Amino acid sequence: MDKIIEPKVLKGFRDSLPEQEIRKKKMFKELEETFSSFGFVPIDTPVLEYTDVLLGKGGGETDKQVYSFKDNGERDVSMRFDLTVPLARFIAANKSDIIFPFKRYHISKVWRGENTQRGRYREFYQCDFDIVGSDSPAADIEILMMMKASLERLGIGGFKIYLSNRGILTRFLEINGIQDKSPEILRIIDKLAKIGKEKVKELLKELTDESKCDKILDFINPEGSFDKTLDKLITLCNGDNSETDRLKIIYKALKENGIEDYYILDPTITRGLDYYTGLVFETFLDGNRDLGSVLSGGRYNNLASLYTNEQLPGIGASIGLDRLIAAIEKSEDSKKAQAMCDCIIFNIDDDLIGALYKTAGEIRKKGISCEVYPENKKLNKQFAYAEKKNIPAGVIIGKDENESGTITVKDLIARKNYEKIKIDDGIEKIVSIVREVKVNGTT
Amino acid sequence: MDKIIEPKVLKGFRDSLPEQEIRKKKMFKELEETFSSFGFVPIDTPVLEYTDVLLGKGGGETDKQVYSFKDNGERDVSMRFDLTVPLARFIAANKSDIIFPFKRYHISKVWRGENTQRGRYREFYQCDFDIVGSDSPAADIEILMMMKASLERLGIGGFKIYLSNRGILTRFLEINGIQDKSPEILRIIDKLAKIGKEKVKELLKELTDESKCDKILDFINPEGSFDKTLDKLITLCNGDNSETDRLKIIYKALKENGIEDYYILDPTITRGLDYYTGLVFETFLDGNRDLGSVLSGGRYNNLASLYTNEQLPGIGASIGLDRLIAAIEKSEDSKKAQAMCDCIIFNIDDDLIGALYKTAGEIRKKGISCEVYPENKKLNKQFAYAEKKNIPAGVIIGKDENESGTITVKDLIARKNYEKIKIDDGIEKIVSIVREVKVNGTT
């Protein structure tokens, strides 16, 4: 006998078993339906691209994590490590076919050779949505509203979207003559939640004098409400300006839609990355801030500058799917066993296979998924199969039933039998058993 | 200014634009719903695996096409080139978590560095479904029925599933004492459709004597009906045997379901690959045989032998998605312009943004996708945007409308306006415009 190969999976990679995969597909479907309902359209890009196209001028931390290699044609190629760079490349390559403002979403896998000791995976999904080609406050509002709609569609109840405008901070630093320290200050502010106010002050003191430190600390300290915080920012910026005006417009629209309570103006939100220029936001689940932001993003003024001279402002957000899945898996709802099929027809007589499949077809017509057990095995074995797949309704068709045009329906949850009832009535019974389970779960 | 990087895509790879991606997602959704309705469950596996796990004892033609490289940890890794090898590896690795008989489907990308001159892509989708862990005729019947249901769900009308049983051919070759030539004979028979009967005979003559050639030619020549062909095969095999019995069971069940006309017994179907052992099948679209088989597969008696000593018989099928997409794209239905969104609210007054989004929310509640144009641009520019996205219904809300609690609805296909009607009536109007388009298309 040949030697067996150990069926091992690479470190940082994992199989997705049916239960996980069903849950993930349901999640993606809910997100896609939400995005589509806002007029967003899907795209896809190749998993492999030219390395110099993906990494651009490169040289950063990310580069070292990218899966790069020479293909059989000696081309330098890389697997995509995010969906933002491919979006920029896609837009530059397909400009004439794209309808601007371009509202697109993209849910797909990306790969990074990250350190798996930190609990990270090397293959994971990203889910991005962007509006590219518009600098309007309406685009900001739309993204903010779609963020809320997406999380609600996923059944995530308590969350808040914390937002700010990088332009206001920039203006404030200019007024105080410390704009040259902007990147360092941003990085320090970004750490506030982690290291606390005292430590932030200490770090700021290394950059500027005490009075300016205090001003910065005042700047990043949210007041009791969106309006009050905004008023303070206006004061600290010596009056209204285009950035604070934009926040006013955004907040007014949120209020007119009665959803303003989901949005917190929080000047500590800066998003470390350099390319954001306007609105920035992060989303935390109520009582679960430690999980980190589950939905973040912001406005950028030039997405595709690596690939085209055309200026393409936009705004985008990215869902932290792994974090969300972790949060959802902890919820009560997800602990309910999932039915992998609604109904099973047991096989007690091989001569009747044709009839079993015919009945299965009738049941499917009612929108009920239905499988036939493919072998005439002992019934307790077939029952065990049904139980493992959490199938709520069962059907038995023996010679008696087949001759009399009836079926025996088994409620596999309540463990009740409805013997030899007419096929139509039996199917109705199955529909009601399945409906019951969809409402109450199988356990 | 920095030098621009050309946003080029690798040869054999391609971007998927929204219109293509929407079509593809719809197709996958229809397939997944069909598979689920038969109780099949989805799985996923990593795109990257250890090279020795994916290629096994390897050395074949496929190996040269595989994207293999050393990762940053000096591991030999490869991108998956099909979904069958990963299924075998998955089953061996997750045996204790899998519920057998295991009915799974998997729709995902695979990569092969094929010669692009033959019109092949190096990144493409595969769609496989299998029942693993059952050797019963019922599993064969189920796969055959699900094949038909899948194609019908995709709106593909005319097709025939050509099937045979490799075991019968094996038996026939044994009876005639030419089983040692079996691989060569299989390969020749497989070419019949391409090279014709005369050429097949010529090639067979190189292997065996004339009388046996004639017998083989008689064997592979289908008679007028399933039953007649089967009778001939029984005669040529010196009487009934387990393989012909199985075909009888299958055909009886197909007849009992009234779908036997979709299935043709065709002994020329052999499927070149070595691992099939029983039923084999291919599917051709009526009047489009040149396209090749769009849905093929067969029964194997030991899927995961590379990875486990456990015997795992099964049956599986694979949809030729690229071929099917090509066929669907040629159809009349696909030429209809697709609405990328159902309804658009035009922006003629920035002060009303909040109200526009509120109305959009009301419209979405009716299951109508609705977007708001994010900028107060000239209306003809906004109309052009709506036209490019094939949006059938438009809404205008100006100061008048906002004050009087009305909206103006535009039927963008019929070019009719319904001015300043009450919001509820307006939404009803939008629903009916969208419904009309879903039935008749936009053009």
mmCIF file with all atom_site columns, C-alpha atoms in Angstrom, chain B residues 2 12 37 49 53 64 75 82 96 101 145 158 168 179 193 196 215 242 251 261 279 294 326 364 370 372 388:
data_model
loop_
_atom_site.group_PDB
_atom_site.id
_atom_site.type_symbol
_atom_site.label_atom_id
_atom_site.label_alt_id
_atom_site.label_comp_id
_atom_site.label_asym_id
_atom_site.label_entity_id
_atom_site.label_seq_id
_atom_site.pdbx_PDB_ins_code
_atom_site.Cartn_x
_atom_site.Cartn_y
_atom_site.Cartn_z
_atom_site.occupancy
_atom_site.B_iso_or_equiv
_atom_site.pdbx_formal_charge
_atom_site.auth_seq_id
_atom_site.auth_comp_id
_atom_site.auth_asym_id
_atom_site.auth_atom_id
_atom_site.pdbx_PDB_model_num
ATOM 1  C CA . ASP B 1 2   ? 5.663   60.774 -9.397  1.00 0.00 ? 2   ASP B CA 1
ATOM 2  C CA . GLY B 1 12  ? -4.985  35.148 -18.352 1.00 0.00 ? 12  GLY B CA 1
ATOM 3  C CA . SER B 1 37  ? -32.935 22.528 -1.664  1.00 0.00 ? 37  SER B CA 1
ATOM 4  C CA . GLU B 1 49  ? -1.912  24.380 0.539   1.00 0.00 ? 49  GLU B CA 1
ATOM 5  C CA . VAL B 1 53  ? -0.475  17.664 -0.138  1.00 0.00 ? 53  VAL B CA 1
ATOM 6  C CA . LYS B 1 64  ? 3.345   22.023 -14.568 1.00 0.00 ? 64  LYS B CA 1
ATOM 7  C CA . ARG B 1 75  ? 7.433   26.150 2.913   1.00 0.00 ? 75  ARG B CA 1
ATOM 8  C CA . ASP B 1 82  ? -9.211  22.263 -8.729  1.00 0.00 ? 82  ASP B CA 1
ATOM 9  C CA . SER B 1 96  ? -14.845 13.120 12.658  1.00 0.00 ? 96  SER B CA 1
ATOM 10 C CA . PRO B 1 101 ? -23.090 10.426 3.428   1.00 0.00 ? 101 PRO B CA 1
ATOM 11 C CA . MET B 1 145 ? -31.746 14.811 -10.816 1.00 0.00 ? 145 MET B CA 1
ATOM 12 C CA . GLY B 1 158 ? -32.698 22.522 -24.006 1.00 0.00 ? 158 GLY B CA 1
ATOM 13 C CA . ILE B 1 168 ? -19.973 -2.202 -18.203 1.00 0.00 ? 168 ILE B CA 1
ATOM 14 C CA . GLN B 1 179 ? -8.877  -5.447 -20.740 1.00 0.00 ? 179 GLN B CA 1
ATOM 15 C CA . ALA B 1 193 ? -17.417 12.927 -31.305 1.00 0.00 ? 193 ALA B CA 1
ATOM 16 C CA . GLY B 1 196 ? -15.612 10.304 -36.224 1.00 0.00 ? 196 GLY B CA 1
ATOM 17 C CA . LYS B 1 215 ? -17.604 -5.475 -31.447 1.00 0.00 ? 215 LYS B CA 1
ATOM 18 C CA . SER B 1 242 ? -24.551 -5.493 -11.258 1.00 0.00 ? 242 SER B CA 1
ATOM 19 C CA . TYR B 1 251 ? -33.765 4.554  -15.414 1.00 0.00 ? 251 TYR B CA 1
ATOM 20 C CA . ASP B 1 261 ? -36.315 12.144 -21.723 1.00 0.00 ? 261 ASP B CA 1
ATOM 21 C CA . LEU B 1 279 ? -21.631 5.902  -13.759 1.00 0.00 ? 279 LEU B CA 1
ATOM 22 C CA . VAL B 1 294 ? -21.354 21.942 -19.501 1.00 0.00 ? 294 VAL B CA 1
ATOM 23 C CA . ALA B 1 326 ? -20.822 31.938 -22.560 1.00 0.00 ? 326 ALA B CA 1
ATOM 24 C CA . ARG B 1 364 ? -36.214 50.485 0.468   1.00 0.00 ? 364 ARG B CA 1
ATOM 25 C CA . CYS B 1 370 ? -32.942 53.025 -4.051  1.00 0.00 ? 370 CYS B CA 1
ATOM 26 C CA . VAL B 1 372 ? -29.667 59.130 -3.800  1.00 0.00 ? 372 VAL B CA 1
ATOM 27 C CA . LYS B 1 388 ? -26.126 54.275 -17.599 1.00 0.00 ? 388 LYS B CA 1
#
